[in-house]
mmCIF file with all atom_site columns, C-alpha atoms in Angstrom:
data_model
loop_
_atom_site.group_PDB
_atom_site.id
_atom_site.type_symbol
_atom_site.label_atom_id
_atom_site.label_alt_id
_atom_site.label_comp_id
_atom_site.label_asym_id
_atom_site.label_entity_id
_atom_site.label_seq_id
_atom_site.pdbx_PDB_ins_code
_atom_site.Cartn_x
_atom_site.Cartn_y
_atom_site.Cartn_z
_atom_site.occupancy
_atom_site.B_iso_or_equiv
_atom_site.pdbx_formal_charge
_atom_site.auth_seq_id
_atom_site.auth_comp_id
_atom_site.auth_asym_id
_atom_site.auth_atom_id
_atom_site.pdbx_PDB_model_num
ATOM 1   C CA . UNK N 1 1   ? 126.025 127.122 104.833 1.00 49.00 ? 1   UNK N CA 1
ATOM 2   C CA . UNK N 1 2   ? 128.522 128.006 108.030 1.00 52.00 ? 2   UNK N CA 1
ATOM 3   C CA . UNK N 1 3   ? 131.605 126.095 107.430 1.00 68.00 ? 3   UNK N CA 1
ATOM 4   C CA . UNK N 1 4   ? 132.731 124.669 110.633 1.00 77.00 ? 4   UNK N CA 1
ATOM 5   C CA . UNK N 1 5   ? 136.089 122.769 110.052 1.00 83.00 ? 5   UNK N CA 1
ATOM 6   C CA . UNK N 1 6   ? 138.650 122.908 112.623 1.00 95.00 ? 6   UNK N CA 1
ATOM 7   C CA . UNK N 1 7   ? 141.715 121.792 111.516 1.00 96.00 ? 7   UNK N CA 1
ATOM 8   C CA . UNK N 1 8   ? 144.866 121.604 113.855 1.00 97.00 ? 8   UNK N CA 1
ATOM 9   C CA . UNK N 1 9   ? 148.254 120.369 112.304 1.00 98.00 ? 9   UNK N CA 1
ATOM 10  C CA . UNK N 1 10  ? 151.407 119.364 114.084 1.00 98.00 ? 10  UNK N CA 1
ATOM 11  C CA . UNK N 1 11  ? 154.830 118.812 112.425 1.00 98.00 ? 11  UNK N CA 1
ATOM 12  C CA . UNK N 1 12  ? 156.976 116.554 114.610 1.00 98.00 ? 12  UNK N CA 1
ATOM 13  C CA . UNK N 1 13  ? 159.712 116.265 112.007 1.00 98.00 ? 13  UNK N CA 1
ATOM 14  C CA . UNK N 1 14  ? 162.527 118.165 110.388 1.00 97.00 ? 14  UNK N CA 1
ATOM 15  C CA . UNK N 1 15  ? 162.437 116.573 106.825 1.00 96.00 ? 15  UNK N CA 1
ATOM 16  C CA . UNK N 1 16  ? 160.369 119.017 104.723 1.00 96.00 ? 16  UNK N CA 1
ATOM 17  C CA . UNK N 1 17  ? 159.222 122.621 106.154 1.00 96.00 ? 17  UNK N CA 1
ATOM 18  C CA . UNK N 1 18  ? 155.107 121.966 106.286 1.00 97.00 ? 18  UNK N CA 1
ATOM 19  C CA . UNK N 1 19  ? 153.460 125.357 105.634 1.00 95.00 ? 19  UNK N CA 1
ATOM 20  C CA . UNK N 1 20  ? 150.339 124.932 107.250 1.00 96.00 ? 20  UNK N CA 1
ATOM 21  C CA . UNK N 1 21  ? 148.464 127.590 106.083 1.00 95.00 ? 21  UNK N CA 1
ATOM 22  C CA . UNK N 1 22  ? 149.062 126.585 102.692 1.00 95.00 ? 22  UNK N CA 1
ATOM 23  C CA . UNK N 1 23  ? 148.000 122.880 103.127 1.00 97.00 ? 23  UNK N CA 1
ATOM 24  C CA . UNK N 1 24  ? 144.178 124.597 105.284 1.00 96.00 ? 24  UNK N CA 1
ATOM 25  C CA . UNK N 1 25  ? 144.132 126.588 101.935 1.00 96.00 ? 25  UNK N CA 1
ATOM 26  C CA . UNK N 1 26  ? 144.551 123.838 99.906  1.00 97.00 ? 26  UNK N CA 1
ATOM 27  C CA . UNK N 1 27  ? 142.133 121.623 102.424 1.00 97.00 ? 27  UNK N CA 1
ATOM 28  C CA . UNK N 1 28  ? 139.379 124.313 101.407 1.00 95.00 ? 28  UNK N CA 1
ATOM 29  C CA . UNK N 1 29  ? 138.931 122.889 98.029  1.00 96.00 ? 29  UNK N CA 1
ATOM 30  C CA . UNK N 1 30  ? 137.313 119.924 99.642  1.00 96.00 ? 30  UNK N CA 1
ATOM 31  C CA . UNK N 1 31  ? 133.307 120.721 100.685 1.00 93.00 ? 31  UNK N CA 1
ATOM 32  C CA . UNK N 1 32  ? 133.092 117.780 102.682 1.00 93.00 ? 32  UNK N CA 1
ATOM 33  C CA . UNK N 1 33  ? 136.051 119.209 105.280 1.00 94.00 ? 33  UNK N CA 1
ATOM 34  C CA . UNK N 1 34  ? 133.212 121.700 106.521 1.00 92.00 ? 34  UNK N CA 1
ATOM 35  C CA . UNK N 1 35  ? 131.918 120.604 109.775 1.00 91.00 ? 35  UNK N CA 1
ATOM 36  C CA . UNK N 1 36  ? 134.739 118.197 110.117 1.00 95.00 ? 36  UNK N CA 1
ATOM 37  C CA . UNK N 1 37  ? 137.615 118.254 113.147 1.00 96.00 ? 37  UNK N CA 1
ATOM 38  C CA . UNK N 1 38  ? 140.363 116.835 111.399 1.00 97.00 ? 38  UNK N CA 1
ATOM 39  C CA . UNK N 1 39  ? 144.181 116.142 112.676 1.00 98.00 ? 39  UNK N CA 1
ATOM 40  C CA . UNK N 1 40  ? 147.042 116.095 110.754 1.00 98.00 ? 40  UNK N CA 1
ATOM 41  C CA . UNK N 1 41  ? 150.633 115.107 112.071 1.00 98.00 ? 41  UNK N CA 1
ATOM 42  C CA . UNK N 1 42  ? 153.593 114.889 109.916 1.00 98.00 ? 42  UNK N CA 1
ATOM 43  C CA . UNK N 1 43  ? 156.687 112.381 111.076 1.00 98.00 ? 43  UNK N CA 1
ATOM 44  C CA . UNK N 1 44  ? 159.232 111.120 110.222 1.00 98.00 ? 44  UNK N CA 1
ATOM 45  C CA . UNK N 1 45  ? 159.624 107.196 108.935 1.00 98.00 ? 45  UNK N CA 1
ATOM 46  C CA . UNK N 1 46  ? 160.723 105.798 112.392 1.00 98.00 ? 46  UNK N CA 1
ATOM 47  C CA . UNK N 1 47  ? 157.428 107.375 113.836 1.00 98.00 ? 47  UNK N CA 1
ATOM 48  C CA . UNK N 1 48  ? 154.724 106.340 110.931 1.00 98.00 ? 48  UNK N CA 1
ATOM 49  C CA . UNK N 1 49  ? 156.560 102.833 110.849 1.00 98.00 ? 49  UNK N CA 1
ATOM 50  C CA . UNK N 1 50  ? 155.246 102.815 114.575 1.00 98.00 ? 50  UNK N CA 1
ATOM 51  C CA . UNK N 1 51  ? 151.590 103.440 114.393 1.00 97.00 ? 51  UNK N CA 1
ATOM 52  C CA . UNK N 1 52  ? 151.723 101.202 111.336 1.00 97.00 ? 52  UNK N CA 1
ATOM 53  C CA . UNK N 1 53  ? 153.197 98.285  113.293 1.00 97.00 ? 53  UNK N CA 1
ATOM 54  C CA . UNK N 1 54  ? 150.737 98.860  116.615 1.00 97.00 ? 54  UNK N CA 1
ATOM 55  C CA . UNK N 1 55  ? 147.641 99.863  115.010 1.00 95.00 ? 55  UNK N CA 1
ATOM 56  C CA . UNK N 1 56  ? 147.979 97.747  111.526 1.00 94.00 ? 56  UNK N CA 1
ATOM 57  C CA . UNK N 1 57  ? 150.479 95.001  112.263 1.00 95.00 ? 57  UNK N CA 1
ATOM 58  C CA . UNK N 1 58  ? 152.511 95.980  109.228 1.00 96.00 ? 58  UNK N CA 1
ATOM 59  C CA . UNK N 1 59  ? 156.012 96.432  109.442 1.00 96.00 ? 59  UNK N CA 1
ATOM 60  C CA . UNK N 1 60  ? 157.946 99.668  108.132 1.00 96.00 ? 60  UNK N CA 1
ATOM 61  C CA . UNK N 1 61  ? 157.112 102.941 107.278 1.00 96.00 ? 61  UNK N CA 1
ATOM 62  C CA . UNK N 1 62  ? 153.938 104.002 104.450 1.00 97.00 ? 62  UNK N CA 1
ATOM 63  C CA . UNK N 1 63  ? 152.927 106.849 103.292 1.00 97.00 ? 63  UNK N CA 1
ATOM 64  C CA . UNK N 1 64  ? 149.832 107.642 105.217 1.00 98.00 ? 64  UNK N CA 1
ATOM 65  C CA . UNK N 1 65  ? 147.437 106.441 107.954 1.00 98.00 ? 65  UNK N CA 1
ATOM 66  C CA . UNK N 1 66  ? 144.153 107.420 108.609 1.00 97.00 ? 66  UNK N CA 1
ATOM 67  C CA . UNK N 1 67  ? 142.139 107.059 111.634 1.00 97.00 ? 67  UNK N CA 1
ATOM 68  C CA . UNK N 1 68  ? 138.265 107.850 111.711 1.00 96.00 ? 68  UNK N CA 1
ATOM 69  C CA . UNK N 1 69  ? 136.951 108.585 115.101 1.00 95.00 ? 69  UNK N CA 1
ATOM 70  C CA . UNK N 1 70  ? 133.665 109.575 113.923 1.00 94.00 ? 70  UNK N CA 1
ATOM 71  C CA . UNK N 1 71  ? 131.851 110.452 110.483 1.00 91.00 ? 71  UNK N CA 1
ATOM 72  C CA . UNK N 1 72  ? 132.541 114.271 111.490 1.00 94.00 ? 72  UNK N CA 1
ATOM 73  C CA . UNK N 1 73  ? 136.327 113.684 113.216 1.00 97.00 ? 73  UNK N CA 1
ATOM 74  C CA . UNK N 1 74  ? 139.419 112.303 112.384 1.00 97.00 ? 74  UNK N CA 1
ATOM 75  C CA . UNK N 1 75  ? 143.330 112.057 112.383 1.00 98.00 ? 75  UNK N CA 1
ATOM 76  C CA . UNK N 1 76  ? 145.897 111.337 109.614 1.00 98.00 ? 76  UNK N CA 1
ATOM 77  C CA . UNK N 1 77  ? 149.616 110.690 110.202 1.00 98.00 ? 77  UNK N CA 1
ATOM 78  C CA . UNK N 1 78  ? 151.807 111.282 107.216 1.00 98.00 ? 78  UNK N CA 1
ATOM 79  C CA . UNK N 1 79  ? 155.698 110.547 106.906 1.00 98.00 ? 79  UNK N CA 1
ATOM 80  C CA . UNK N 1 80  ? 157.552 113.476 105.307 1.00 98.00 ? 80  UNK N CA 1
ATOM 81  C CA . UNK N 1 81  ? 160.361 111.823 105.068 1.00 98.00 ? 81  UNK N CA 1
ATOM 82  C CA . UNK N 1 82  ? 158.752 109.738 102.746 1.00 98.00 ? 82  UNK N CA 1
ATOM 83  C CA . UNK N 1 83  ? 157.355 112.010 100.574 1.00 98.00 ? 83  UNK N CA 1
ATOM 84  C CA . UNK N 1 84  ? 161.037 113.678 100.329 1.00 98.00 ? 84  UNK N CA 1
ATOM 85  C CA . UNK N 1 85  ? 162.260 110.511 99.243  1.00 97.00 ? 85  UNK N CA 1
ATOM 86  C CA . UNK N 1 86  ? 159.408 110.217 96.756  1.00 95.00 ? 86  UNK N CA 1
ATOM 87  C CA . UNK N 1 87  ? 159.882 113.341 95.448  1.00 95.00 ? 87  UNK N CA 1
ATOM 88  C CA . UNK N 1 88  ? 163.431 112.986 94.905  1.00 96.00 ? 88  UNK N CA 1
ATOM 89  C CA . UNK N 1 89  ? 163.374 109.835 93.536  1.00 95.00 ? 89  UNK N CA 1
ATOM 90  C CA . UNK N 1 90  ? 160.675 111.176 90.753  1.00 89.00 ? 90  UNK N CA 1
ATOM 91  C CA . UNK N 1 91  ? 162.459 114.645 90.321  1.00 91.00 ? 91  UNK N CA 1
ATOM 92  C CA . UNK N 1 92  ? 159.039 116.466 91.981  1.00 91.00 ? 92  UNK N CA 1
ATOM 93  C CA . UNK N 1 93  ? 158.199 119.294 93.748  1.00 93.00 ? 93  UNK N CA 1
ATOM 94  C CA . UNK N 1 94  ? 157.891 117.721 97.605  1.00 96.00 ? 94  UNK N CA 1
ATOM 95  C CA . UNK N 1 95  ? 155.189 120.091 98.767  1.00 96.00 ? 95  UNK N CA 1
ATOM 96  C CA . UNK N 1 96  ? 152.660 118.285 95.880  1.00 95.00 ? 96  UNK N CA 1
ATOM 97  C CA . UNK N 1 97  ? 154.063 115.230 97.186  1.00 96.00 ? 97  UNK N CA 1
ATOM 98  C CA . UNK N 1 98  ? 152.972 116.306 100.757 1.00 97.00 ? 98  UNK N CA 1
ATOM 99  C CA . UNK N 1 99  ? 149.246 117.631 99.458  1.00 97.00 ? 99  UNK N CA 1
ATOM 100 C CA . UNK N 1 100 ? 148.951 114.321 97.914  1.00 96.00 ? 100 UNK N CA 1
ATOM 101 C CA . UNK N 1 101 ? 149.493 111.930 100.747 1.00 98.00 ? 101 UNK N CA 1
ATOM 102 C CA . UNK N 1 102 ? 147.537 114.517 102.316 1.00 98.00 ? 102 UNK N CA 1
ATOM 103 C CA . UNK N 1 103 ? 144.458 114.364 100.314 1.00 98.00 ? 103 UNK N CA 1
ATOM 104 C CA . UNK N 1 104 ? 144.558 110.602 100.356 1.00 97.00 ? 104 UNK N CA 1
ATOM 105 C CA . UNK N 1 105 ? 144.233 110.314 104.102 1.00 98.00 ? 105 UNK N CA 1
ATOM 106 C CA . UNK N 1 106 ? 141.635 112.542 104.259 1.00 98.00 ? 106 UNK N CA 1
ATOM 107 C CA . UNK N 1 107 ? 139.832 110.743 101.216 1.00 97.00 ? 107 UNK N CA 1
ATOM 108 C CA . UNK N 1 108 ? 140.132 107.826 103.295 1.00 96.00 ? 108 UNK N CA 1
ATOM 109 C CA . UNK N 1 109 ? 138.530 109.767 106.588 1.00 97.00 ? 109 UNK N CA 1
ATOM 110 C CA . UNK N 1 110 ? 135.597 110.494 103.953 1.00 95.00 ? 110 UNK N CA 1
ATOM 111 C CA . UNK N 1 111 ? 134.476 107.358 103.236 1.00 94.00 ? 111 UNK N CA 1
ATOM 112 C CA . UNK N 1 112 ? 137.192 106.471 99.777  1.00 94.00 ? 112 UNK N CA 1
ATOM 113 C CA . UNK N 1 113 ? 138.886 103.467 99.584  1.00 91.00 ? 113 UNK N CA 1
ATOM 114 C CA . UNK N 1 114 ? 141.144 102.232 97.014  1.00 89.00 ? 114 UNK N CA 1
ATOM 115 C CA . UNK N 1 115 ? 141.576 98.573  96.949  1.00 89.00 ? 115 UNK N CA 1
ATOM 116 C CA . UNK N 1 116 ? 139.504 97.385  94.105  1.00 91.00 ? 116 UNK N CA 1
ATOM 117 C CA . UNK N 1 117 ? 140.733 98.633  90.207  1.00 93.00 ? 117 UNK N CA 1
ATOM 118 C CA . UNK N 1 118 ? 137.749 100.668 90.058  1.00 94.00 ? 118 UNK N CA 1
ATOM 119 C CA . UNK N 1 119 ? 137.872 102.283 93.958  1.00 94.00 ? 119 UNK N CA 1
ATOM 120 C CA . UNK N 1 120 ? 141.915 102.948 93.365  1.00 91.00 ? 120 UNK N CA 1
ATOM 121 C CA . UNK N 1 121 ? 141.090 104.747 89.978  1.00 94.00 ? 121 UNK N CA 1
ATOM 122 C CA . UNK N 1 122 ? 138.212 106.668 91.455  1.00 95.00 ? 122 UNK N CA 1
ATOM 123 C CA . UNK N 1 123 ? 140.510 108.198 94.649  1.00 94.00 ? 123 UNK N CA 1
ATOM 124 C CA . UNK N 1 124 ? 143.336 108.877 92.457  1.00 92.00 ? 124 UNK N CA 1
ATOM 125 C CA . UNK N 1 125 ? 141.361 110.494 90.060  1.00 95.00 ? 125 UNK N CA 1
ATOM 126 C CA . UNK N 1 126 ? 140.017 112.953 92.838  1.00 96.00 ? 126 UNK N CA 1
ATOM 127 C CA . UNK N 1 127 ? 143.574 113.480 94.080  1.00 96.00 ? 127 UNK N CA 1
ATOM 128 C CA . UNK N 1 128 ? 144.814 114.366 90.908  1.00 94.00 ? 128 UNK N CA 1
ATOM 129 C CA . UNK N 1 129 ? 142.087 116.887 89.929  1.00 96.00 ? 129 UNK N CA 1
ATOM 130 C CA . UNK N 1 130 ? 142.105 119.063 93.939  1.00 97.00 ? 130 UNK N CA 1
ATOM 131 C CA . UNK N 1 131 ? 146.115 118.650 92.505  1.00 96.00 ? 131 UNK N CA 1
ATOM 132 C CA . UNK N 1 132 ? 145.503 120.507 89.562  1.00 95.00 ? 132 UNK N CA 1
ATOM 133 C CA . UNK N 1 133 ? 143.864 122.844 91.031  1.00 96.00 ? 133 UNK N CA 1
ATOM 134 C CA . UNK N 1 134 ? 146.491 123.887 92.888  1.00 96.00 ? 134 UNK N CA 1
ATOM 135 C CA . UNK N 1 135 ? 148.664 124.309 89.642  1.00 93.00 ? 135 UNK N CA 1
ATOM 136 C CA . UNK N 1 136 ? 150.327 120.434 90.297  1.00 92.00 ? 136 UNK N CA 1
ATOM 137 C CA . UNK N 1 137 ? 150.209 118.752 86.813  1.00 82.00 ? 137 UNK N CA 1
ATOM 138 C CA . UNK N 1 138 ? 153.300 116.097 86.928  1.00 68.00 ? 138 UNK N CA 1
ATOM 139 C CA . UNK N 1 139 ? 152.402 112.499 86.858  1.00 63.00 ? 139 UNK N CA 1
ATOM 140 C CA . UNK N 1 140 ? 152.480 110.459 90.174  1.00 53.00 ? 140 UNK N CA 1
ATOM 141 C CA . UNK N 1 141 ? 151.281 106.450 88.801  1.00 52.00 ? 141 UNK N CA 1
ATOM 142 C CA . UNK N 1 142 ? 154.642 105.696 87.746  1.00 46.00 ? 142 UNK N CA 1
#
């Protein structure tokens, strides 16, 4: 089968260098990304807390948003920032943190949700296994 992903991503922060062709590497370990136009911005906190506020109505900054514009399309917005902080804060290595919040918007864009016991355990349990995979074994459900 042809894979036909086009993936475009835009870094409009200075927090955390984003290597890009690492993260479309690491994007290849999900079969579901092929045929998929997918957009991924990373921002700061003041910028994420924005879209959360207009397009959620929740105040401050997250983690991640994800925006489906069609069962084939899509955008997430992730705050480096935060996932610097994270990292920090847990002594871990930032890039996993990125690949994570990474993986979770684009579970989200796929159909994954996470807000009953049993949908939470099933997305994290995905994240953590494309995270392996890419040789990241610490713990992140502190």
């Amino acid at each position: 089968m042809k894979k036909n992903r086009k993936i475009v991503i835009t870094n409009e922060q200075s927090h955390v260098e984003i290597k890009s062709s690492e993260i479309k590497k690491a994007l290849e370990l999900i079969p579901e990304l092929n045929n998929f136009r997918l957009s991924i911005v990373y921002v700061d906190d003041a910028e994420i807390s924005t879209f959360n506020e207009r397009y959620l109505k929740h105040s401050g900054a997250t983690d991640v948003l994800s925006f489906p514009i069609s069962s084939k399309e899509g955008e997430i917005i992730v705050s480096a920032e935060t996932a610097l902080r994270e990292a920090k804060e847990r002594n871990i290595d930032v890039q996993g943190e990125i690949l994570l919040y990474t993986f979770h918007g684009i579970l989200h864009l796929l159909g994954y949700d996470d807000h009953s016991d049993e949908e939470y355990a099933e997305m994290h349990a995905i994240e953590r296994k494309l995270l392996e995979q890419l040789g990241y074994t610490w713990s992140w459900d502190d």
